[in-house]
CSV table of C-alpha atoms in Angstrom, one decimal:
chain,number,residue,atom,x,y,z
Z,2,MET,CA,20.5,-26.0,4.7
Z,3,ASP,CA,17.7,-28.2,5.8
Z,4,ASN,CA,14.8,-25.8,6.6
Z,5,LYS,CA,13.4,-27.9,9.4
Z,6,SER,CA,16.6,-28.3,11.3
Z,7,GLY,CA,17.7,-24.7,10.6
Z,8,ALA,CA,14.4,-23.0,11.7
Z,9,VAL,CA,15.5,-22.7,15.3
Z,10,GLY,CA,18.8,-21.0,14.2
Z,11,ASN,CA,17.1,-18.6,11.8
Z,12,LYS,CA,16.7,-15.2,13.6
Z,13,ASN,CA,14.0,-14.0,11.3
Z,14,VAL,CA,11.8,-17.1,11.9
Z,15,GLU,CA,12.6,-17.1,15.6
Z,16,LEU,CA,11.4,-13.5,15.8
Z,17,LEU,CA,8.2,-14.3,13.9
Z,18,LEU,CA,7.4,-17.2,16.2
Z,19,GLY,CA,8.5,-15.5,19.4
Z,20,ASP,CA,7.3,-12.5,21.5
Z,21,TYR,CA,4.7,-10.6,19.5
Z,22,LYS,CA,5.7,-7.2,20.9
Z,23,LYS,CA,9.3,-7.6,19.7
Z,24,ALA,CA,8.1,-9.0,16.4
Z,25,ILE,CA,5.7,-6.1,15.8
Z,26,VAL,CA,8.3,-3.4,16.7
Z,27,ARG,CA,11.3,-5.0,14.9
Z,28,LEU,CA,9.3,-5.8,11.7
Z,29,SER,CA,7.5,-2.5,11.7
Z,30,ILE,CA,10.5,-0.2,11.9
Z,31,PRO,CA,12.2,-1.4,8.7
Z,32,ASN,CA,8.8,-1.4,7.0
Z,33,MET,CA,8.2,2.2,8.2
Z,34,ILE,CA,11.6,3.3,6.9
Z,35,ALA,CA,10.9,1.6,3.5
Z,36,MET,CA,7.5,3.3,3.4
Z,37,LEU,CA,9.0,6.6,4.3
Z,38,VAL,CA,11.5,6.5,1.6
Z,39,GLN,CA,9.1,5.2,-1.0
Z,40,THR,CA,6.5,7.9,-0.1
Z,41,LEU,CA,9.1,10.5,-0.1
Z,42,TYR,CA,10.1,9.6,-3.7
Z,43,ASN,CA,6.5,9.7,-4.7
Z,44,LEU,CA,6.2,13.1,-3.1
Z,45,VAL,CA,9.5,14.3,-4.7
Z,46,ASP,CA,8.2,13.0,-8.0
Z,47,ALA,CA,5.1,15.2,-7.7
Z,48,ILE,CA,7.1,18.2,-6.5
Z,49,TRP,CA,9.4,18.1,-9.5
Z,50,VAL,CA,6.4,17.7,-11.9
Z,51,ALA,CA,4.7,20.6,-10.1
Z,52,GLY,CA,7.4,22.8,-11.5
Z,53,LEU,CA,6.1,22.1,-15.0
Z,54,GLY,CA,2.8,23.7,-14.1
Z,55,ALA,CA,-0.7,22.9,-12.7
Z,56,SER,CA,-1.7,21.0,-15.9
Z,57,ALA,CA,1.3,18.6,-15.5
Z,58,LEU,CA,0.5,18.0,-11.9
Z,59,ALA,CA,-3.1,17.5,-12.7
Z,60,GLY,CA,-2.1,15.0,-15.5
Z,61,MET,CA,-0.1,13.0,-12.9
Z,62,GLY,CA,-3.2,13.2,-10.6
Z,63,VAL,CA,-5.5,11.9,-13.3
Z,64,PHE,CA,-3.2,8.9,-13.9
Z,65,PHE,CA,-2.8,8.3,-10.1
Z,66,PRO,CA,-5.9,6.2,-9.6
Z,67,ILE,CA,-4.8,4.0,-12.6
Z,68,TYR,CA,-1.3,3.7,-11.1
Z,69,MET,CA,-2.9,2.7,-7.8
Z,70,VAL,CA,-4.6,-0.2,-9.7
Z,71,ILE,CA,-1.2,-1.4,-10.8
Z,72,ILE,CA,0.2,-1.0,-7.3
Z,73,SER,CA,-2.9,-2.7,-5.9
Z,74,ILE,CA,-2.2,-5.8,-7.9
Z,75,ALA,CA,1.4,-5.8,-6.9
Z,76,THR,CA,0.4,-5.3,-3.2
Z,77,GLY,CA,-2.0,-8.2,-3.5
Z,78,ILE,CA,0.9,-10.4,-4.5
Z,79,THR,CA,3.0,-9.1,-1.6
Z,80,VAL,CA,0.4,-9.6,1.0
Z,81,GLY,CA,-0.9,-12.9,-0.3
Z,82,THR,CA,2.6,-14.3,-0.5
Z,83,SER,CA,3.6,-13.0,3.0
Z,84,SER,CA,0.4,-14.3,4.6
Z,85,ALA,CA,0.6,-17.8,3.0
Z,86,ILE,CA,4.2,-18.2,3.9
Z,87,SER,CA,3.9,-17.0,7.5
Z,88,ARG,CA,0.9,-19.3,8.1
Z,89,LYS,CA,3.0,-22.3,6.9
Z,90,ILE,CA,5.9,-21.3,9.0
Z,91,GLY,CA,3.6,-21.0,12.0
Z,92,ALA,CA,2.5,-24.5,11.3
Z,93,LYS,CA,6.1,-25.6,10.9
Z,94,GLU,CA,5.5,-26.6,7.2
Z,95,TYR,CA,8.7,-25.1,5.8
Z,96,GLU,CA,8.9,-27.1,2.5
Z,97,LYS,CA,5.4,-25.9,1.6
Z,98,ALA,CA,6.3,-22.4,2.5
Z,99,GLY,CA,9.2,-22.6,0.0
Z,100,ASN,CA,6.9,-23.9,-2.7
Z,101,ILE,CA,4.5,-21.0,-2.1
Z,102,ALA,CA,7.5,-18.7,-2.6
Z,103,SER,CA,8.3,-20.3,-6.0
Z,104,ASN,CA,4.7,-20.1,-7.2
Z,105,SER,CA,4.4,-16.4,-6.2
Z,106,LEU,CA,7.3,-15.5,-8.5
Z,107,TRP,CA,5.7,-17.3,-11.5
Z,108,LEU,CA,2.4,-15.6,-10.7
Z,109,ALA,CA,4.1,-12.2,-10.6
Z,110,VAL,CA,5.7,-12.5,-14.0
Z,111,THR,CA,2.4,-13.7,-15.5
Z,112,ILE,CA,0.3,-10.9,-14.0
Z,113,GLY,CA,3.0,-8.3,-14.9
Z,114,THR,CA,2.8,-9.4,-18.6
Z,115,LEU,CA,-1.0,-9.1,-18.7
Z,116,THR,CA,-0.9,-5.7,-16.9
Z,117,THR,CA,1.5,-4.3,-19.5
Z,118,LEU,CA,-0.5,-5.5,-22.5
Z,119,ILE,CA,-4.0,-4.6,-21.2
Z,120,GLY,CA,-2.8,-1.3,-19.6
Z,121,ILE,CA,-1.3,0.1,-22.8
Z,122,ALA,CA,-4.3,-0.9,-24.9
Z,123,THR,CA,-6.8,0.8,-22.6
Z,124,LEU,CA,-4.9,3.8,-21.2
Z,125,ARG,CA,-6.2,6.6,-23.4
Z,126,PRO,CA,-9.9,5.7,-23.3
Z,127,ILE,CA,-9.7,5.4,-19.5
Z,128,LEU,CA,-8.1,8.8,-19.1
Z,129,LYS,CA,-10.7,10.4,-21.3
Z,130,LEU,CA,-13.4,8.6,-19.3
Z,131,ALA,CA,-11.9,10.3,-16.2
Z,132,GLY,CA,-12.5,13.7,-17.8
Z,133,ALA,CA,-8.9,14.4,-18.9
Z,134,GLU,CA,-8.6,16.5,-22.0
Z,135,GLY,CA,-6.1,18.8,-23.7
Z,136,SER,CA,-2.7,19.2,-22.1
Z,137,THR,CA,-3.7,17.3,-19.0
Z,138,LEU,CA,-4.7,14.3,-21.1
Z,139,ASN,CA,-1.3,14.4,-23.0
Z,140,TYR,CA,0.7,14.7,-19.8
Z,141,ALA,CA,-1.2,11.8,-18.2
Z,142,TYR,CA,-0.9,9.5,-21.3
Z,143,THR,CA,2.8,10.2,-21.6
Z,144,TYR,CA,3.5,9.4,-18.0
Z,145,GLY,CA,1.2,6.4,-17.9
Z,146,LEU,CA,2.5,4.7,-21.0
Z,147,ILE,CA,6.1,4.6,-19.7
Z,148,ILE,CA,5.0,3.4,-16.3
Z,149,TYR,CA,3.2,0.4,-17.9
Z,150,LEU,CA,6.4,-0.8,-19.5
Z,151,PHE,CA,7.8,-1.7,-16.1
Z,152,SER,CA,4.9,-3.8,-14.8
Z,153,ILE,CA,6.8,-7.1,-14.9
Z,154,PRO,CA,9.7,-6.1,-12.8
Z,155,LEU,CA,7.3,-4.2,-10.4
Z,156,MET,CA,5.3,-7.4,-9.8
Z,157,PHE,CA,8.5,-9.5,-9.4
Z,158,ASN,CA,9.7,-7.0,-6.8
Z,159,ASN,CA,6.5,-7.3,-4.8
Z,160,ALA,CA,6.5,-11.1,-4.9
Z,161,GLY,CA,10.1,-11.1,-3.6
Z,162,THR,CA,9.2,-8.6,-0.9
Z,163,GLY,CA,6.3,-10.9,0.2
Z,164,ILE,CA,8.7,-13.9,0.4
Z,165,LEU,CA,11.2,-12.0,2.6
Z,166,ARG,CA,8.5,-10.5,4.9
Z,167,GLY,CA,6.7,-13.8,5.1
Z,168,GLU,CA,9.8,-15.4,6.7
Z,169,GLY,CA,10.3,-12.4,9.1
Z,170,ASN,CA,12.9,-10.5,7.1
Z,171,SER,CA,11.8,-6.9,6.7
Z,172,LYS,CA,15.3,-5.3,6.7
Z,173,THR,CA,16.3,-6.5,3.2
Z,174,PRO,CA,13.2,-5.1,1.5
Z,175,MET,CA,13.9,-1.8,3.4
Z,176,TYR,CA,17.5,-1.6,2.0
Z,177,ILE,CA,16.3,-2.4,-1.5
Z,178,VAL,CA,13.4,0.2,-1.4
Z,179,THR,CA,15.7,2.8,0.1
Z,180,LEU,CA,18.4,2.5,-2.6
Z,181,SER,CA,16.0,2.4,-5.5
Z,182,SER,CA,13.9,5.3,-4.2
Z,183,VAL,CA,17.0,7.5,-3.5
Z,184,LEU,CA,18.1,6.7,-7.1
Z,185,ASN,CA,14.7,7.8,-8.4
Z,186,MET,CA,14.9,11.1,-6.5
Z,187,ILE,CA,18.4,11.7,-8.0
Z,188,LEU,CA,17.3,10.9,-11.5
Z,189,ASP,CA,14.1,13.0,-11.4
Z,190,PRO,CA,15.5,16.5,-11.8
Z,191,ILE,CA,18.1,15.2,-14.3
Z,192,PHE,CA,15.6,13.5,-16.5
Z,193,ILE,CA,12.9,16.2,-16.1
Z,194,TYR,CA,14.9,19.4,-16.4
Z,195,VAL,CA,18.5,18.7,-17.4
Z,196,LEU,CA,17.6,16.3,-20.2
Z,197,ARG,CA,14.4,18.2,-20.8
Z,198,LEU,CA,12.2,15.1,-20.9
Z,199,GLY,CA,9.4,16.8,-18.9
Z,200,ILE,CA,6.9,14.5,-17.3
Z,201,ALA,CA,8.3,11.6,-19.3
Z,202,GLY,CA,11.5,12.0,-17.4
Z,203,ALA,CA,9.7,11.4,-14.1
Z,204,ALA,CA,8.3,8.2,-15.5
Z,205,TRP,CA,11.6,7.0,-16.8
Z,206,ALA,CA,13.3,7.7,-13.5
Z,207,THR,CA,10.7,5.6,-11.8
Z,208,GLY,CA,11.1,2.8,-14.3
Z,209,ILE,CA,14.9,2.6,-13.9
Z,210,SER,CA,14.6,2.5,-10.1
Z,211,ILE,CA,12.2,-0.4,-10.4
Z,212,LEU,CA,14.7,-2.3,-12.6
Z,213,ILE,CA,17.4,-1.7,-10.0
Z,214,ALA,CA,15.2,-3.0,-7.3
Z,215,SER,CA,14.5,-6.1,-9.4
Z,216,SER,CA,18.1,-7.0,-9.8
Z,217,MET,CA,18.6,-6.6,-6.0
Z,218,ILE,CA,15.6,-8.8,-5.2
Z,219,PHE,CA,16.9,-11.5,-7.7
Z,220,VAL,CA,20.4,-11.5,-6.1
Z,221,GLN,CA,19.0,-11.8,-2.6
Z,222,ILE,CA,16.7,-14.7,-3.4
Z,223,PHE,CA,18.8,-16.7,-5.9
Z,224,VAL,CA,22.4,-15.7,-5.2
Z,225,LYS,CA,22.6,-15.0,-1.5
Z,226,GLY,CA,19.7,-17.2,-0.7
Z,227,THR,CA,16.9,-17.1,1.9
Z,228,PHE,CA,15.6,-19.3,4.7
Z,229,LEU,CA,13.1,-20.8,2.3
Z,230,LYS,CA,14.2,-22.9,-0.6
Z,231,VAL,CA,13.0,-21.2,-3.8
Z,232,ASP,CA,13.0,-23.4,-6.9
Z,233,LEU,CA,11.5,-22.0,-10.1
Z,234,SER,CA,11.1,-25.5,-11.7
Z,235,VAL,CA,7.8,-25.7,-13.6
Z,236,SER,CA,7.1,-28.9,-11.7
Z,237,ASN,CA,6.6,-26.9,-8.5
Z,238,LEU,CA,3.7,-25.0,-10.0
Z,239,LYS,CA,0.5,-26.3,-8.3
Z,240,ALA,CA,-3.0,-24.9,-8.0
Z,241,GLY,CA,-3.0,-25.5,-4.2
Z,242,TYR,CA,-0.1,-23.2,-3.6
Z,243,LEU,CA,-1.5,-20.5,-5.9
Z,244,LYS,CA,-4.8,-20.8,-4.0
Z,245,ASP,CA,-2.9,-20.2,-0.7
Z,246,ILE,CA,-1.6,-16.9,-2.2
Z,247,LEU,CA,-4.7,-15.8,-4.0
Z,248,ILE,CA,-7.1,-16.4,-1.1
Z,249,VAL,CA,-5.6,-13.3,0.5
Z,250,GLY,CA,-3.8,-11.7,-2.5
Z,251,PHE,CA,-6.8,-11.4,-4.7
Z,252,PRO,CA,-9.1,-9.8,-2.2
Z,253,THR,CA,-6.2,-7.5,-1.1
Z,254,ALA,CA,-5.7,-6.4,-4.7
Z,255,LEU,CA,-9.4,-5.8,-5.1
Z,256,ALA,CA,-9.4,-3.9,-1.8
Z,257,GLN,CA,-6.6,-1.7,-3.1
Z,258,VAL,CA,-8.5,-1.2,-6.4
Z,259,THR,CA,-11.5,0.0,-4.5
Z,260,MET,CA,-9.3,2.7,-3.1
Z,261,SER,CA,-8.3,3.6,-6.7
Z,262,ILE,CA,-12.0,3.7,-7.6
Z,263,ALA,CA,-12.7,6.0,-4.7
Z,264,ILE,CA,-9.8,8.3,-5.6
Z,265,TYR,CA,-11.2,8.3,-9.2
Z,266,PHE,CA,-14.5,9.6,-8.0
Z,267,LEU,CA,-13.0,11.9,-5.4
Z,268,ASN,CA,-11.0,13.5,-8.2
Z,269,MET,CA,-14.3,14.0,-10.1
Z,270,PHE,CA,-15.8,15.7,-7.0
Z,271,ALA,CA,-12.7,17.9,-6.7
Z,272,LEU,CA,-12.9,18.6,-10.5
Z,273,LYS,CA,-16.6,19.5,-10.1
Z,274,SER,CA,-15.9,21.8,-7.2
Z,275,ALA,CA,-12.8,23.7,-8.4
Z,276,GLY,CA,-11.7,22.4,-11.9
Z,277,ASP,CA,-8.0,21.5,-12.5
Z,278,ILE,CA,-7.1,23.5,-9.4
Z,279,GLY,CA,-9.2,21.2,-7.3
Z,280,VAL,CA,-7.6,18.1,-8.8
Z,281,ALA,CA,-4.1,19.5,-8.4
Z,282,THR,CA,-4.9,20.5,-4.7
Z,283,PHE,CA,-6.2,16.9,-4.0
Z,284,THR,CA,-3.1,15.4,-5.7
Z,285,GLY,CA,-0.7,17.5,-3.6
Z,286,ALA,CA,-2.5,17.3,-0.3
Z,287,TRP,CA,-3.2,13.6,-0.5
Z,288,ARG,CA,0.4,12.8,-1.2
Z,289,ILE,CA,1.3,14.6,2.1
Z,290,ILE,CA,-1.4,12.7,4.0
Z,291,ASN,CA,0.0,9.4,2.5
Z,292,LEU,CA,3.3,10.4,3.9
Z,293,GLY,CA,1.5,10.6,7.3
Z,294,THR,CA,0.1,7.1,7.0
Z,295,LEU,CA,3.4,5.4,6.2
Z,296,THR,CA,4.0,4.4,9.9
Z,297,ILE,CA,0.6,2.8,10.0
Z,298,ILE,CA,1.1,1.0,6.7
Z,299,GLY,CA,4.5,-0.2,8.0
Z,300,ILE,CA,3.0,-1.6,11.2
Z,301,SER,CA,0.2,-3.2,9.2
Z,302,SER,CA,2.9,-5.0,7.1
Z,303,ALA,CA,4.2,-6.4,10.3
Z,304,VAL,CA,0.8,-7.4,11.7
Z,305,THR,CA,0.1,-9.7,8.7
Z,306,PRO,CA,3.0,-12.1,9.2
Z,307,VAL,CA,2.9,-12.0,13.0
Z,308,THR,CA,-0.8,-12.7,13.2
Z,309,GLY,CA,-0.4,-15.2,10.3
Z,310,ALA,CA,2.2,-17.2,12.3
Z,311,ALA,CA,0.0,-17.0,15.4
Z,312,TYR,CA,-2.9,-18.3,13.4
Z,313,GLY,CA,-0.8,-21.1,11.9
Z,314,ALA,CA,0.2,-22.1,15.5
Z,315,ARG,CA,-3.4,-21.9,16.6
Z,316,ASP,CA,-2.4,-19.3,19.3
Z,317,PHE,CA,-5.4,-17.0,19.2
Z,318,ASN,CA,-4.6,-15.2,22.4
Z,319,LYS,CA,-1.3,-14.1,20.9
Z,320,LEU,CA,-3.2,-13.1,17.7
Z,321,GLU,CA,-5.5,-10.9,19.7
Z,322,ASN,CA,-2.8,-9.3,21.8
Z,323,ALA,CA,-0.6,-8.7,18.8
Z,324,LEU,CA,-3.4,-6.7,17.1
Z,325,LYS,CA,-4.2,-4.6,20.1
Z,326,TYR,CA,-0.5,-3.9,20.8
Z,327,ALA,CA,0.0,-2.9,17.2
Z,328,ILE,CA,-2.9,-0.4,17.3
Z,329,LYS,CA,-1.5,1.3,20.4
Z,330,PHE,CA,2.0,1.4,18.8
Z,331,ALA,CA,0.5,3.0,15.7
Z,332,GLU,CA,-1.3,5.7,17.6
Z,333,LEU,CA,2.0,6.8,19.2
Z,334,PHE,CA,2.9,7.9,15.6
Z,335,SER,CA,-0.4,9.0,14.1
Z,336,ILE,CA,-1.4,11.6,16.7
Z,337,PRO,CA,1.9,13.6,16.7
Z,338,ILE,CA,2.0,13.4,12.9
Z,339,MET,CA,-1.6,14.8,12.7
Z,340,LEU,CA,-0.6,17.7,14.9
Z,341,GLY,CA,2.6,18.3,12.8
Z,342,ILE,CA,0.7,18.5,9.6
Z,343,PHE,CA,-1.9,20.8,11.1
Z,344,LEU,CA,0.6,23.2,12.5
Z,345,PHE,CA,2.9,23.3,9.5
Z,346,SER,CA,0.3,23.0,6.7
Z,347,LYS,CA,1.4,26.2,5.0
Z,348,GLN,CA,5.1,25.1,4.9
Z,349,LEU,CA,4.1,21.6,3.6
Z,350,ALA,CA,1.8,23.1,0.9
Z,351,PHE,CA,4.7,25.2,-0.3
Z,352,LEU,CA,6.3,22.0,-1.6
Z,353,PHE,CA,3.7,22.1,-4.4
Z,354,ALA,CA,3.6,25.8,-4.8
Z,355,TYR,CA,7.3,26.8,-5.1
Z,356,ALA,CA,7.1,27.7,-8.8
Z,357,LYS,CA,5.3,30.7,-10.3
Z,358,ALA,CA,3.2,28.3,-12.4
Z,359,SER,CA,1.8,26.5,-9.3
Z,360,GLY,CA,1.8,29.4,-6.8
Z,361,GLU,CA,-2.0,29.5,-6.7
Z,362,LEU,CA,-2.1,26.1,-5.0
Z,363,LEU,CA,-0.5,27.3,-1.7
Z,364,ASP,CA,-3.7,28.4,0.2
Z,365,ASN,CA,-5.8,25.6,-1.3
Z,366,ILE,CA,-3.4,22.8,-0.2
Z,367,SER,CA,-2.8,24.3,3.2
Z,368,SER,CA,-6.6,24.5,3.9
Z,369,ALA,CA,-7.0,20.9,2.7
Z,370,LEU,CA,-4.2,19.6,5.0
Z,371,LYS,CA,-5.8,21.2,8.1
Z,372,ILE,CA,-8.9,19.0,7.5
Z,373,LEU,CA,-7.3,15.9,6.0
Z,374,CYS,CA,-4.8,15.4,8.9
Z,375,LEU,CA,-7.8,14.4,11.0
Z,376,PHE,CA,-7.9,11.3,8.9
Z,377,LEU,CA,-4.8,9.9,10.7
Z,378,PRO,CA,-5.8,9.0,14.3
Z,379,GLY,CA,-8.8,6.7,13.3
Z,380,THR,CA,-6.9,4.9,10.6
Z,381,PRO,CA,-5.0,2.3,12.8
Z,382,LEU,CA,-8.2,0.7,14.0
Z,383,GLY,CA,-9.3,-0.2,10.5
Z,384,MET,CA,-6.0,-0.6,8.7
Z,385,LEU,CA,-4.4,-2.9,11.3
Z,386,THR,CA,-7.6,-5.0,11.7
Z,387,SER,CA,-7.5,-5.5,7.9
Z,388,GLY,CA,-3.9,-6.5,8.2
Z,389,MET,CA,-5.0,-9.1,10.8
Z,390,PHE,CA,-7.7,-10.4,8.4
Z,391,GLN,CA,-5.0,-10.8,5.7
Z,392,GLY,CA,-2.7,-12.6,8.1
Z,393,ILE,CA,-5.2,-15.2,9.2
Z,394,GLY,CA,-6.3,-15.9,5.6
Z,395,HIS,CA,-9.6,-14.0,5.7
Z,396,GLY,CA,-8.9,-11.9,2.7
Z,397,PHE,CA,-12.5,-11.4,1.8
Z,398,LYS,CA,-13.2,-9.7,5.1
Z,399,SER,CA,-10.3,-7.3,4.4
Z,400,LEU,CA,-11.9,-6.6,1.0
Z,401,VAL,CA,-15.3,-5.9,2.5
Z,402,ALA,CA,-13.8,-3.6,5.2
Z,403,THR,CA,-12.1,-1.6,2.5
Z,404,ILE,CA,-15.2,-1.3,0.4
Z,405,ILE,CA,-17.2,-0.1,3.4
Z,406,ARG,CA,-14.6,2.6,4.0
Z,407,THR,CA,-13.8,3.8,0.5
Z,408,ILE,CA,-16.8,3.1,-1.7
Z,409,ILE,CA,-19.6,3.3,0.8
Z,410,PHE,CA,-18.6,5.6,3.7
Z,411,GLN,CA,-16.2,8.0,2.1
Z,412,LEU,CA,-18.0,8.6,-1.2
Z,413,PHE,CA,-21.4,8.8,0.6
Z,414,TRP,CA,-20.2,11.5,2.9
Z,415,THR,CA,-18.4,13.4,0.1
Z,416,TRP,CA,-21.5,13.3,-2.0
Z,417,LEU,CA,-23.5,14.6,1.0
Z,418,PHE,CA,-21.2,17.4,1.7
Z,419,VAL,CA,-20.5,18.5,-1.9
Z,420,ASP,CA,-23.7,17.8,-3.8
Z,421,ILE,CA,-26.3,18.1,-1.0
Z,422,MET,CA,-24.9,20.5,1.5
Z,423,LYS,CA,-23.0,22.5,-1.2
Z,424,ILE,CA,-19.9,23.3,0.9
Z,425,GLY,CA,-17.5,23.1,-2.0
Z,426,LEU,CA,-14.0,21.7,-2.2
Z,427,SER,CA,-13.7,21.3,1.6
Z,428,GLY,CA,-16.6,18.8,1.4
Z,429,VAL,CA,-14.3,16.4,-0.3
Z,430,TRP,CA,-11.9,16.6,2.6
Z,431,TRP,CA,-14.6,16.2,5.2
Z,432,GLY,CA,-16.1,13.3,3.4
Z,433,ILE,CA,-12.8,11.5,3.5
Z,434,VAL,CA,-12.3,12.1,7.2
Z,435,VAL,CA,-15.8,11.3,8.4
Z,436,GLY,CA,-16.0,8.2,6.1
Z,437,ASN,CA,-12.7,6.8,7.3
Z,438,ALA,CA,-13.4,7.3,11.0
Z,439,SER,CA,-16.8,5.6,11.0
Z,440,ALA,CA,-15.6,2.7,8.8
Z,441,SER,CA,-12.6,2.1,11.1
Z,442,LEU,CA,-14.9,1.6,14.1
Z,443,VAL,CA,-17.0,-0.9,12.1
Z,444,THR,CA,-13.9,-2.8,10.9
Z,445,TYR,CA,-12.3,-3.0,14.4
Z,446,THR,CA,-15.6,-4.3,15.9
Z,447,TRP,CA,-15.8,-6.9,13.2
Z,448,GLY,CA,-12.2,-8.0,13.9
Z,449,GLN,CA,-12.8,-8.5,17.6
Z,450,TRP,CA,-15.9,-10.6,16.8
Z,451,THR,CA,-13.8,-12.7,14.4
Z,452,ILE,CA,-11.1,-13.4,17.0
Z,453,LYS,CA,-13.8,-14.3,19.6
Z,454,LYS,CA,-15.3,-16.8,17.1
Z,455,LEU,CA,-11.8,-18.4,16.5
Z,456,LYS,CA,-11.3,-18.8,20.2
Z,457,GLU,CA,-14.8,-20.4,20.7
Z,458,GLU,CA,-14.1,-22.8,17.8
Z,459,SER,CA,-10.7,-23.7,19.2
Z,460,ALA,CA,-12.2,-24.4,22.7
Z,461,LEU,CA,-14.9,-26.7,21.2
Z,462,LEU,CA,-12.2,-28.7,19.3
Z,463,GLN,CA,-10.2,-29.1,22.5
Z,464,GLN,CA,-13.3,-30.4,24.3
Z,465,GLU,CA,-13.9,-33.0,21.6
C-alpha cells in the first residue's frame, strides 16, 4: 500500500488527525486497559513474593528502583518513537515516519544489549550501595540477575509499541500486553511455589511473558504489517531519524530515571524510619498507588500522539484544547479511585499481609494508603502536561518537570517531614503527596505558557 494514498483510508491515522476528543478517549481506553493488566501483574508478582516473607518482598523492593531504570530506558524508546512518528504523520510525511520506525527497532536492540551487559556487571555493588544485606541482598540479586537477561526483547517490545501508538493504533499493544501479563500471572505461582523456584520463579515468569510479547510484536509489524512501511535495512539507519527519536526519548528516559532515583532515596527514608518493615510497607503501598495512576498514564500515552499530530499540523488551538480535555477526562477517574483506596485501605493492604510471615504489614500498609491516595487528584495536571511536552518534541521540558517533582519537591518535603519534623514513616507518605501536588501546579503553568508562546510565534509567521 502506498502510505500517502492510503492515509485517508487508515482508521487509526484518521482518528489521530481528526476530532481530538474522540482521539483522546479512543486511544486512552486501550492504553488504560493495557496499563491495568500490566500493573495488576506487577501487583500479583509482589503478592506472590510476599508469601515468601518480608525479606523477599523487601528484596524485590530494593531492586525495584533499578528495575525502574530499565523500564525508564524502554519507556523513553516508546515515547520518543511515538512522538516522532505522530509529528511526521501530522505533517503528512509518511515515508519519514516509516524510516523513524525502522531506526527505533535498531536503537532498541542496541540499547537492550548494553543494558544486559552493564546491568549484570554492576548489579551486586548497586544493591549493596542501596543498603541491602543478608537475605534481602540475596533475594534482590537473584531476582535482578534474571530480569537483566531479558533486556533486549523488553526494549524491542517498547519500540514496537511506540510505532503502533505513533500511528494511532493503541488496541494492538493492549492485546499484546494483556495476553503476556495474564500469562505472567498464571506462571507466577507455578514457578514460585509448585516448582519451588522462590523469587527466581517470579523473575522467570516475567521473562517468559516478555518473550511472548516480543513474538507478537514481531508478527504484527513484519507479518501482518502496519500503516507505516518498516524496513530494517542498514541503509535506512540515519542520524537524523535517531535524533527525532532521542530528542524526546532521551529526556523521557532520564525523567523516568529520576523517578527511580527518588524511589531509591524514599526507600532509604523508609528504611531509616522503620527498617525492612518500612521498605516492605512502601513496596506494597506504592504498587497499589501505581494501580491507581494507571488511568492517568493511559491518558498521557494518548496525549503524546494527539498533541504531536496537532503540533505537526501547526494547529495549536487543537493542541491546547486536547490537553485541557484530557486533564478533565483524567480527573473523572482519579478522584473516585482516591476515594476507593481510602475507604478500602485495609482490604487492599491485606493483599500483602495474607501470609503469617507478612501479617505485620497490614496496619502499616493500610495507614500508608490513606495518605498516599491523596497523590492521585493532582497528578493529571503534571503528568498530562509532560505528555504534551513529549508530543510536541520538547522532551527537555518534560525532563525538568519530572526533576522538579521527584528530586526537588518530593525529596525536599520528605526530608523535612522525616529528618526535621521527626514524624516517622508517615513523613515519607506526606512528602510524596505534598511534593507531587506543588510540582504539578508548576508544570501545568509552564505548559500553558509554552502553548501561548507557540501561538504567538505562529501568528507572527502568518503576518510575515
